[in-house]
mmCIF file of C-alpha atoms and ligand atoms in Angstrom:
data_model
loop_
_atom_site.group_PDB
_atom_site.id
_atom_site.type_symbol
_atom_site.label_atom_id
_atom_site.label_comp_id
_atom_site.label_asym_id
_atom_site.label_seq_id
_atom_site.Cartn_x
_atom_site.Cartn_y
_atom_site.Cartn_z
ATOM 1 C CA UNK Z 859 -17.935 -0.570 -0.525
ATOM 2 C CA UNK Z 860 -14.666 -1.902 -2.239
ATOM 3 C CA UNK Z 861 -17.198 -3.989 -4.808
ATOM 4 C CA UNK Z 862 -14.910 -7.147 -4.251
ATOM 5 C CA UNK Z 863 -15.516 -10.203 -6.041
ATOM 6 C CA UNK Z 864 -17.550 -12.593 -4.314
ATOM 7 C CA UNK Z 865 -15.626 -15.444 -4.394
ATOM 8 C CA UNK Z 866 -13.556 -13.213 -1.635
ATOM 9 C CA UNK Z 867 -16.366 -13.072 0.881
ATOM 10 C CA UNK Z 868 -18.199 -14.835 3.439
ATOM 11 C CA UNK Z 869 -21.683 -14.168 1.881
ATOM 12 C CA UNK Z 870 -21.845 -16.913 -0.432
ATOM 13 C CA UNK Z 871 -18.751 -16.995 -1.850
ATOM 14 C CA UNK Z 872 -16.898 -19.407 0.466
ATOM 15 C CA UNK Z 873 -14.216 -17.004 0.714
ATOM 16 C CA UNK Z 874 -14.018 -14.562 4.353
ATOM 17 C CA UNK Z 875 -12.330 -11.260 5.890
ATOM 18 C CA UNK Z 876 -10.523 -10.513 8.715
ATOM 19 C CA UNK Z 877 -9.266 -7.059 10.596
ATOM 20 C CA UNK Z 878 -5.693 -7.683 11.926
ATOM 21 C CA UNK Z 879 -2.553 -5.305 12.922
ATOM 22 C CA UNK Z 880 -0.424 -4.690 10.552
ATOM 23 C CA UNK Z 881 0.034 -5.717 6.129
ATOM 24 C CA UNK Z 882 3.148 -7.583 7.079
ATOM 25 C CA UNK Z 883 1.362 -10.162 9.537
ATOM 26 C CA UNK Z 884 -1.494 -10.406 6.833
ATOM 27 C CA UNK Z 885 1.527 -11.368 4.494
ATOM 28 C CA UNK Z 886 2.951 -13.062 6.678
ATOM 29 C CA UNK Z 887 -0.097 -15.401 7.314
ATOM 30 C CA UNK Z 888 -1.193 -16.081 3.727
ATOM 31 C CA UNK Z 889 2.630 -16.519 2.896
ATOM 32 C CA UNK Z 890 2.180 -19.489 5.924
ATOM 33 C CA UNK Z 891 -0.797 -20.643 3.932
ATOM 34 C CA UNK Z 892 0.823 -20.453 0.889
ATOM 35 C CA UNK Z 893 3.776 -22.126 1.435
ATOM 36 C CA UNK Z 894 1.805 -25.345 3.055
ATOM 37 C CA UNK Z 895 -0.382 -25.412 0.205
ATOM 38 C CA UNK Z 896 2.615 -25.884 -1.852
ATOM 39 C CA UNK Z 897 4.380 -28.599 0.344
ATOM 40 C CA UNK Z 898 1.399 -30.457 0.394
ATOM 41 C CA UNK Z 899 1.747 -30.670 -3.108
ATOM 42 C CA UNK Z 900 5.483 -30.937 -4.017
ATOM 43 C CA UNK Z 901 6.443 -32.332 -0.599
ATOM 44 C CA UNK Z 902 8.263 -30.848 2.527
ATOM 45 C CA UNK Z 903 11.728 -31.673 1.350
ATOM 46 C CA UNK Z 904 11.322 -29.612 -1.237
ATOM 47 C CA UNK Z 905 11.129 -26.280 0.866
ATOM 48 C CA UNK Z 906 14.498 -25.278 -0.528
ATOM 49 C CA UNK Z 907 12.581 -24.585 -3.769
ATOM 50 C CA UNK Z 908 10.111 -22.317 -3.196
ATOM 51 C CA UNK Z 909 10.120 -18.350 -4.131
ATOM 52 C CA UNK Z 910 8.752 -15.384 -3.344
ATOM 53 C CA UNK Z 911 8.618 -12.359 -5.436
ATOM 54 C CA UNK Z 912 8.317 -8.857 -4.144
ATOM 55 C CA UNK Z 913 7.601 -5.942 -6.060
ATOM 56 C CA UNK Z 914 6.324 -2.689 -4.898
ATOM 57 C CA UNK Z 915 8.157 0.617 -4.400
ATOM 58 C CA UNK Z 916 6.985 3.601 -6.312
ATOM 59 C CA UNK Z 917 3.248 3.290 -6.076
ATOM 60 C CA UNK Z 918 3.313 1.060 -9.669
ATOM 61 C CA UNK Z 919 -0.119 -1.382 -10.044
ATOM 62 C CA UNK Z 920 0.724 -4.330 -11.641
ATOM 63 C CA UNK Z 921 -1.492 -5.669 -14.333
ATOM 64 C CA UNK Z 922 -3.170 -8.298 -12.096
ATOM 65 C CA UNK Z 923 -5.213 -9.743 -15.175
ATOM 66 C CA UNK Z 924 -2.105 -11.124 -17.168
ATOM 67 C CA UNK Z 925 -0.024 -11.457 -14.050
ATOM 68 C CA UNK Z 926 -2.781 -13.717 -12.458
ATOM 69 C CA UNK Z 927 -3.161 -15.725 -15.403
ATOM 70 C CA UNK Z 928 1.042 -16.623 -15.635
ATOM 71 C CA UNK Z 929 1.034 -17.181 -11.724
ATOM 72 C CA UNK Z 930 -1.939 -19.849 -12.627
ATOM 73 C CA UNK Z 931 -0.076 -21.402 -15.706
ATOM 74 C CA UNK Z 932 2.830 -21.788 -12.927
ATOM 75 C CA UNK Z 933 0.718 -22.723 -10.157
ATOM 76 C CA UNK Z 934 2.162 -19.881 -8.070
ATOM 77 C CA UNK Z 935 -0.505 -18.366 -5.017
ATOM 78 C CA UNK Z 936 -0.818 -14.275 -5.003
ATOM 79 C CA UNK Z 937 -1.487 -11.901 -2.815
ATOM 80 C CA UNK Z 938 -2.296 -8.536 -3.460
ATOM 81 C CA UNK Z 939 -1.120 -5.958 -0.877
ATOM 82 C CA UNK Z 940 -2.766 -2.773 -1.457
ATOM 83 C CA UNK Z 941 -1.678 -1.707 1.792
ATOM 84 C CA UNK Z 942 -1.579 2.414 0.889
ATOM 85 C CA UNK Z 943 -3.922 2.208 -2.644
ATOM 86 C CA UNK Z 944 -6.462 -0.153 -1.465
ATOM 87 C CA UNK Z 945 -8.674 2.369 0.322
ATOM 88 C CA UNK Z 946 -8.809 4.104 -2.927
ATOM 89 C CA UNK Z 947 -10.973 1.363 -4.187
ATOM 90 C CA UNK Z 948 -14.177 2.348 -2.665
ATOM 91 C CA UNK Z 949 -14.385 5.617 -5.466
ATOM 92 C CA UNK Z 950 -15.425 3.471 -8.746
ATOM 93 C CA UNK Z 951 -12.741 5.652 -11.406
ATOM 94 C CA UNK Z 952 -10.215 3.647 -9.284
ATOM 95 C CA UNK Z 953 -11.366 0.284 -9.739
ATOM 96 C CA UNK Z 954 -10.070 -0.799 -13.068
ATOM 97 C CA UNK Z 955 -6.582 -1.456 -11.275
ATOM 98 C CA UNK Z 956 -8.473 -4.193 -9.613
ATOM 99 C CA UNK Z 957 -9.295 -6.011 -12.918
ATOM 100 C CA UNK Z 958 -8.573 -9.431 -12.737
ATOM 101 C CA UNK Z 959 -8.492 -9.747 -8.870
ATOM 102 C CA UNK Z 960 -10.888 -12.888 -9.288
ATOM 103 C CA UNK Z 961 -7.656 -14.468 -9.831
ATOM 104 C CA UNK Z 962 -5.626 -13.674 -6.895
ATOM 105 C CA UNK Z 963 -5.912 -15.830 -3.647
ATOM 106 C CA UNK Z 964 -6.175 -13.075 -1.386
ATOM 107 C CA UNK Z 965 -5.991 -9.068 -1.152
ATOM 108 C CA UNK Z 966 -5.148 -6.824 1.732
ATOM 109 C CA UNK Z 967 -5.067 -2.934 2.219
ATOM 110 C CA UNK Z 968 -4.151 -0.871 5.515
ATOM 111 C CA UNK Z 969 -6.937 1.537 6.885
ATOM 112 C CA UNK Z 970 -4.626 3.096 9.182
ATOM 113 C CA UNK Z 971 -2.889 4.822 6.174
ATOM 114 C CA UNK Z 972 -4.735 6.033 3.614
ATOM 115 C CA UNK Z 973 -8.659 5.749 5.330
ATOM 116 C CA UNK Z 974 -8.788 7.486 8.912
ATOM 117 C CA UNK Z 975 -8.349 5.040 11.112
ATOM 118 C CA UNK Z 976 -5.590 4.945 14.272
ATOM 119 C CA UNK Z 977 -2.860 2.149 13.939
ATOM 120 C CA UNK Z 978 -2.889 -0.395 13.591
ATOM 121 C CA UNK Z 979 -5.262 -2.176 11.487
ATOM 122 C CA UNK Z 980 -5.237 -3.699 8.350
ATOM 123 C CA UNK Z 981 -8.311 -5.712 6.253
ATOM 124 C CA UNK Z 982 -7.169 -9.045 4.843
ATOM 125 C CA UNK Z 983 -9.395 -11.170 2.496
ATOM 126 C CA UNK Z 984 -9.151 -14.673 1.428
ATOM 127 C CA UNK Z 985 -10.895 -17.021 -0.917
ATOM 128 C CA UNK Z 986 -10.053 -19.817 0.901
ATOM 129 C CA UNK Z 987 -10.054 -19.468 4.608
ATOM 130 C CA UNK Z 988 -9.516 -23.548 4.672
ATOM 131 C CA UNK Z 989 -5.920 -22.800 3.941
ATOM 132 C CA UNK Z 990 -5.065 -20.423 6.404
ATOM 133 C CA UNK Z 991 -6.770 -22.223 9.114
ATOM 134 C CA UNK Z 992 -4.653 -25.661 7.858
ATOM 135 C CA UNK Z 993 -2.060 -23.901 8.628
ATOM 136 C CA UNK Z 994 -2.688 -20.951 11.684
ATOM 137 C CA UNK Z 995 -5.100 -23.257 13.850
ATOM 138 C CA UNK Z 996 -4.646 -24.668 17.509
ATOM 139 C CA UNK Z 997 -7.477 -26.954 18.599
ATOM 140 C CA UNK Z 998 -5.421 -27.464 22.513
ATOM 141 C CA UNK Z 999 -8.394 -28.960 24.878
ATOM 142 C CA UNK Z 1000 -8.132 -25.282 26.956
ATOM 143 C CA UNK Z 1001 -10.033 -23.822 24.183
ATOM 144 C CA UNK Z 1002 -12.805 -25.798 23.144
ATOM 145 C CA UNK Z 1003 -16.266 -24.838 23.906
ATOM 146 C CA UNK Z 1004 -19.726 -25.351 22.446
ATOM 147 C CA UNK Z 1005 -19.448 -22.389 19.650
ATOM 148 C CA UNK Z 1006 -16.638 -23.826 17.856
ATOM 149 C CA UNK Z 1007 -17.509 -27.119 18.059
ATOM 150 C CA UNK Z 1008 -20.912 -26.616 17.041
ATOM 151 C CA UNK Z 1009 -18.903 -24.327 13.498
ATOM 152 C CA UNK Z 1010 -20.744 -22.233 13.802
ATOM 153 C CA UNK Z 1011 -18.849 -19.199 14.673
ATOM 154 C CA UNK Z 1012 -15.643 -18.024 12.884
ATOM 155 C CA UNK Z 1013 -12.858 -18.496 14.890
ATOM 156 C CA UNK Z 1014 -10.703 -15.537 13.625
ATOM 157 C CA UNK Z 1015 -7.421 -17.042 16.225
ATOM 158 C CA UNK Z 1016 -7.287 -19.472 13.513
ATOM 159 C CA UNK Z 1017 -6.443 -16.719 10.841
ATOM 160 C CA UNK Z 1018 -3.704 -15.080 12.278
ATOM 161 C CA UNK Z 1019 -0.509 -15.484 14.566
ATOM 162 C CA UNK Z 1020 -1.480 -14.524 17.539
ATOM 163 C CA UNK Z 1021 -4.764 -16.012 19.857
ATOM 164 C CA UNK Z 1022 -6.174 -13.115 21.352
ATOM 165 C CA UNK Z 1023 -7.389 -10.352 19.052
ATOM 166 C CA UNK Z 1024 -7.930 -6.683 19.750
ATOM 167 C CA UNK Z 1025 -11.377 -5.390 19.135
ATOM 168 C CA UNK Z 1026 -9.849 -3.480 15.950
ATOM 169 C CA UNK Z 1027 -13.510 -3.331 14.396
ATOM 170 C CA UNK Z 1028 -14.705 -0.938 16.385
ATOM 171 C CA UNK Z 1029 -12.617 1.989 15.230
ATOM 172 C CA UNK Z 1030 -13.104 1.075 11.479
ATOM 173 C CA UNK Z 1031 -16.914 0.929 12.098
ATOM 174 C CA UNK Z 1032 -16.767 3.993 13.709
ATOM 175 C CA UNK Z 1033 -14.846 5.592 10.953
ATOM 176 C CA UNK Z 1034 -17.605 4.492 8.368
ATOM 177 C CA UNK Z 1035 -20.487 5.040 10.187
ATOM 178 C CA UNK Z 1036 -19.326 8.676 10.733
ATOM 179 C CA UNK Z 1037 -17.879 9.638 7.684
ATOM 180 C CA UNK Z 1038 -20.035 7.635 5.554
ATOM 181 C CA UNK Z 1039 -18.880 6.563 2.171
ATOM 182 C CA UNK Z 1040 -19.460 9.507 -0.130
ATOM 183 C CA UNK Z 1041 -17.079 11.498 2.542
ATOM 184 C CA UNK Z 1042 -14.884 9.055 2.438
ATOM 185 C CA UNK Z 1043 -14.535 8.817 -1.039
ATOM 186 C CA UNK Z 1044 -14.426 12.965 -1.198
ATOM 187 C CA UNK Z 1045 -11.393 12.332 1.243
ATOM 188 C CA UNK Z 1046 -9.876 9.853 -0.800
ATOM 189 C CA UNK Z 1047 -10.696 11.981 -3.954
ATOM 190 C CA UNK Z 1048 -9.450 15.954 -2.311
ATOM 191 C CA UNK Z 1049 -5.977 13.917 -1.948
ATOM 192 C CA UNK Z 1050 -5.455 12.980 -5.226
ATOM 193 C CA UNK Z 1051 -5.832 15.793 -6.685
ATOM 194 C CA UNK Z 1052 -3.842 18.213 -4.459
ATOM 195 C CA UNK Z 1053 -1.113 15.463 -5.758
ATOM 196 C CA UNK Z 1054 -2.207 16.262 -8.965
ATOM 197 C CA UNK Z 1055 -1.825 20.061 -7.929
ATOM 198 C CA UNK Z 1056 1.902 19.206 -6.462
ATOM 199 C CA UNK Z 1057 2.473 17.681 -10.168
ATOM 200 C CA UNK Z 1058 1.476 20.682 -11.985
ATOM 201 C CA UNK Z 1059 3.918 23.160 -9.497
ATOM 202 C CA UNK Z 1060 6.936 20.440 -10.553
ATOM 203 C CA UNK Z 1061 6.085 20.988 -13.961
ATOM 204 C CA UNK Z 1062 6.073 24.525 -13.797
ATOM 205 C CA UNK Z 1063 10.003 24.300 -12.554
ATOM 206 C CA UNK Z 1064 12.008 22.655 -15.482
ATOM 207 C CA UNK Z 1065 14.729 21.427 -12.813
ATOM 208 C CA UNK Z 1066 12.197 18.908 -11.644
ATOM 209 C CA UNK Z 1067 10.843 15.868 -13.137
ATOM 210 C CA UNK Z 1068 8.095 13.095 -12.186
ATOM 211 C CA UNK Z 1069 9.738 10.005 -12.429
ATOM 212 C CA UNK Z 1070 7.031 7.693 -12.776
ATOM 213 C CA UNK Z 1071 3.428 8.268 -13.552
ATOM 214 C CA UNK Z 1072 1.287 9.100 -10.478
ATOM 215 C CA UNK Z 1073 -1.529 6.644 -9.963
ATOM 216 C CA UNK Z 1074 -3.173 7.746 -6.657
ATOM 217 C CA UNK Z 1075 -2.046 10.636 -4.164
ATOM 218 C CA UNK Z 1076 1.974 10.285 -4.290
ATOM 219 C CA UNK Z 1077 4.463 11.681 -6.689
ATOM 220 C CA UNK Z 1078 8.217 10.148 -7.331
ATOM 221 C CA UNK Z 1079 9.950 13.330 -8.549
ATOM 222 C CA UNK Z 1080 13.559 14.500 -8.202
ATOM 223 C CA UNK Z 1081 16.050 17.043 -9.903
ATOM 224 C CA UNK Z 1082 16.653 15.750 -13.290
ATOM 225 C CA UNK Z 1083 20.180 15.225 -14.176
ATOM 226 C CA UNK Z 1084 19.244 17.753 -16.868
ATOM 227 C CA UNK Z 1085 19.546 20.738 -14.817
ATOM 228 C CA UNK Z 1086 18.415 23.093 -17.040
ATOM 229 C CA UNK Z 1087 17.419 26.396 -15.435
ATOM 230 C CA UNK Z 1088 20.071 26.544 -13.819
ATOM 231 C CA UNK Z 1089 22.842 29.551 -14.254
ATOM 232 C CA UNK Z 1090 25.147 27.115 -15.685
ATOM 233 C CA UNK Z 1091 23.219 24.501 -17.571
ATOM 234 C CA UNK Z 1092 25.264 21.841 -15.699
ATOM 235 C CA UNK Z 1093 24.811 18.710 -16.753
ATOM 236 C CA UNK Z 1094 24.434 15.821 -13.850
ATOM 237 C CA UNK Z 1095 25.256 12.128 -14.359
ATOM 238 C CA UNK Z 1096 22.968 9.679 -13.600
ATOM 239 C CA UNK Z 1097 24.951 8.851 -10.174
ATOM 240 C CA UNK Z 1098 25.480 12.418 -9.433
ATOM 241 C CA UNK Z 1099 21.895 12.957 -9.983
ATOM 242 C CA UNK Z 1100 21.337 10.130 -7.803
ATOM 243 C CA UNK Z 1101 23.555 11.957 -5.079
ATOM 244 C CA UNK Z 1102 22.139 15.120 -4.685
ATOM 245 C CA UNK Z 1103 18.407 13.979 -4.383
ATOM 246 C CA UNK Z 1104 19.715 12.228 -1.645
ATOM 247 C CA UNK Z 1105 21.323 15.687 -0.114
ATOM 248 C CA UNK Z 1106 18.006 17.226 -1.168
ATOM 249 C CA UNK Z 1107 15.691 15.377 0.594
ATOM 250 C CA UNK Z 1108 17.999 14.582 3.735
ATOM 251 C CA UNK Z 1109 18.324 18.591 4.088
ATOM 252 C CA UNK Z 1110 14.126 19.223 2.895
ATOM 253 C CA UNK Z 1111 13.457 16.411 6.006
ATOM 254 C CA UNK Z 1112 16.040 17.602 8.670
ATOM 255 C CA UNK Z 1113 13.902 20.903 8.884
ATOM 256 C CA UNK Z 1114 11.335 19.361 10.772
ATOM 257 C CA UNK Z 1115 8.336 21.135 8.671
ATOM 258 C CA UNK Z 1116 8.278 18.564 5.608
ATOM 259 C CA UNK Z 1117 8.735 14.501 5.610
ATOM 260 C CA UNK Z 1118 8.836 13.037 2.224
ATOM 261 C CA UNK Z 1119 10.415 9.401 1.622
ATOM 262 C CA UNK Z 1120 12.197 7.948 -0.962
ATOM 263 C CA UNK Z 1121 12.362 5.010 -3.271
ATOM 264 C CA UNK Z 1122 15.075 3.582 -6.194
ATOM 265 C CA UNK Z 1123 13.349 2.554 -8.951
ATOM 266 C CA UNK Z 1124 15.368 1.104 -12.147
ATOM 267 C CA UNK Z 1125 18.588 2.746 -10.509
ATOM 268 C CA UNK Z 1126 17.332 6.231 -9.936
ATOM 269 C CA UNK Z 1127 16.661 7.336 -6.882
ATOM 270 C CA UNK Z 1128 13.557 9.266 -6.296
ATOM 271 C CA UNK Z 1129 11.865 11.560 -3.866
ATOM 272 C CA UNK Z 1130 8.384 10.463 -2.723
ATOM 273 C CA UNK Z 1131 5.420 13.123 -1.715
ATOM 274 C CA UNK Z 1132 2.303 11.573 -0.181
ATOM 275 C CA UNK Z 1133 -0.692 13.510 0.491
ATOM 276 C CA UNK Z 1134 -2.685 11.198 2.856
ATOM 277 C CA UNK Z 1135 -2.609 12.565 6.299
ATOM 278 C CA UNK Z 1136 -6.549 14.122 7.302
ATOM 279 C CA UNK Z 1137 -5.903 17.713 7.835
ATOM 280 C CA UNK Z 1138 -3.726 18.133 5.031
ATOM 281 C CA UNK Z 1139 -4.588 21.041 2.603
ATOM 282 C CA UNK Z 1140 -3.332 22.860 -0.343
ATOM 283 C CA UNK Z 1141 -1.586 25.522 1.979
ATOM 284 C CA UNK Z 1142 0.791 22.929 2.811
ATOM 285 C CA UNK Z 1143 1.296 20.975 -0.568
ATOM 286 C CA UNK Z 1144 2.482 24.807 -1.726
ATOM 287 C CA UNK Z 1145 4.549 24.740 1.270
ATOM 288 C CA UNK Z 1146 6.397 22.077 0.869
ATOM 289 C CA UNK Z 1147 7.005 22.844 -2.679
ATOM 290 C CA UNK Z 1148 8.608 26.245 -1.501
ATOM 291 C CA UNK Z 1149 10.673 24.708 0.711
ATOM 292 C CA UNK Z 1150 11.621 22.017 -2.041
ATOM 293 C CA UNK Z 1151 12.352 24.649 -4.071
ATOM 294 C CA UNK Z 1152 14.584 27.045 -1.810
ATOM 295 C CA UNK Z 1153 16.546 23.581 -0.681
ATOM 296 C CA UNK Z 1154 17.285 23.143 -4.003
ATOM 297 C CA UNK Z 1155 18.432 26.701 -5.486
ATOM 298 C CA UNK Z 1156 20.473 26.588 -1.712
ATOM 299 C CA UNK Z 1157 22.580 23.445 -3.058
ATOM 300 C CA UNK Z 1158 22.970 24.861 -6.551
ATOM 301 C CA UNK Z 1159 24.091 28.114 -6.105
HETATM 302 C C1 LIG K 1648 2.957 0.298 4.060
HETATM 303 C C2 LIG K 1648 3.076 -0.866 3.220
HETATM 304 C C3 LIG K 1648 3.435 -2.100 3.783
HETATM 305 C C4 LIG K 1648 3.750 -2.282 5.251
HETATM 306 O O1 LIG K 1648 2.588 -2.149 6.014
HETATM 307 P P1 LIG K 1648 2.568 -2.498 7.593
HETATM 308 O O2 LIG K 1648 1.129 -2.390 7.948
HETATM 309 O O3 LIG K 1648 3.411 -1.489 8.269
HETATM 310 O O4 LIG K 1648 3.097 -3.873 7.765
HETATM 311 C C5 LIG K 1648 3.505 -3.180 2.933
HETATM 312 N N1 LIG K 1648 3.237 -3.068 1.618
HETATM 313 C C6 LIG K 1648 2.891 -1.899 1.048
HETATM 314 C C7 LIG K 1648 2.595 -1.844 -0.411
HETATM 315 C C8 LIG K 1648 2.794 -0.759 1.822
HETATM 316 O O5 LIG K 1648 2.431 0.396 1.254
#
């Protein structure tokens, strides 16, 4: 459904998937796999000296084509977390962002946030399960038995923290198998565009601007420091600016009947809409632009 490369799955690529809780344990483990990986190369005294860069915040996809190919030159590992945009991957017009994911060493995306299923449970793929089992595996006597000695089942408490494992597949399967995939896409597809919708009611209000360009279903917008439209033409500083999107959306969010978050990105602060939840519509995307818009003339006037 997501079109993956091979090399990231069990049929006959050598790489494998597996369901578990949460994108920061998936991280977590391939960061554990990573890092031995390393040491085996450069030695365990050298721990001191490894890195990790982070780098998500406004919905941004980096170019994983050119970024791939530097991380290679530098023998660095990647992960991909697609923890919100993955599930947008199964509609095709959203697959280019995953050009050059043949060169990543593993991928991950969250179906308890953007593809109907309860938390927790997020889908991690690897191209080399070897590594994580190197370093997640415990072989004590207690747990041998004829099925893993025989390899020939995967033994998914090798491929993540903890030893027992909640049957997490069942509600996944049980959201494809109802929905099916063209609904599922339509789901994926209704969001975007009443994000789309939310950007063309911010246009419409010259006190607003999208920060950064929208890529799936959430907009980083705020009150420019250019407040035109208003009585006064006031012009905000940068800092100022800064200030009263953070009034704006603590006041929009204290009502109880609108939650948006917020990010920094290059300094300026932003305010984040996401449509993802399942019953959202366009009655309440125009909603919560009204009541972004009456916060706002509120703390002007
Ligand atoms: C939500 C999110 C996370 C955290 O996901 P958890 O499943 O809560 O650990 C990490 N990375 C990105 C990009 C996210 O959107």
């Amino acid at each position: 459904m997501l079109n993956l490369p091979i090399s990231f799955l069990f049929s006959g690529g050598g790489g494998g998937g597996v369901l578990q809780g949460t994108t920061c344990e998936a991280i977590l483990c391939t960061l554990t796999a990573a890092r031995d990986q390393m040491l085996d190369k450069i030695g365990r005294e050298n721990m001191g000296k490894l890195v990790v860069y982070g780098t998500t915040s406004s919905n941004a996809v980096d170019p994983l084509g050119p970024l791939c190919d530097i991380a290679k030159d530098y023998n660095i590992l990647v992960h991909i977390d697609a923890a919100y945009a993955g599930s947008a991957f199964i509609c095709p017009e959203f697959r280019h962002f995953l050009q050059g994911i043949e060169g990543a060493n593993s991928f991950s995306l969250n179906a308890h946030k953007w593809f109907l299923t309860t938390l927790d449970c997020c889908c991690l793929w690897v191209k080399e399960p070897s590594a994580l089992i190197k370093a997640l595996s415990t072989d004590p006597e207690y747990l041998k038995n004829k099925a893993s000695d025989s390899n020939q089942v995967v033994d998914y408490k090798d491929w993540q923290i903890a030893l027992s494992r909640r049957f997490r597949a069942m509600k996944l399967w049980l959201v494809l198998r109802s929905y099916g995939v063209s609904n599922l896409r339509n789901f994926i597809r209704g969001h975007v565009k009443m994000a789309k919708h939310f950007e063309g009611l911010i246009a419409m209000d010259k006190r607003f601007e999208v920060v950064v360009p929208r890529n799936f279903a959430m907009v980083c917008f705020r009150i420019s420091p250019l407040m035109m439209g208003n009585a006064n033409q006031k012009l905000l500083g940068e800092e100022d600016a800064n200030e009263f999107n953070r009034k704006l959306l603590e006041s929009i969010n204290a009502t109880g009947r609108v939650y948006m978050t917020h990010a920094v990105v290059w300094g300026v602060y932003v305010i984040s809409l996401a449509v993802g939840a399942t019953l959202t519509d366009y009655c309440h995307v125009n909603k919560a632009w009204k009541e972004i818009q009456e916060h706002a003339h509120t703390m002007q006037s």
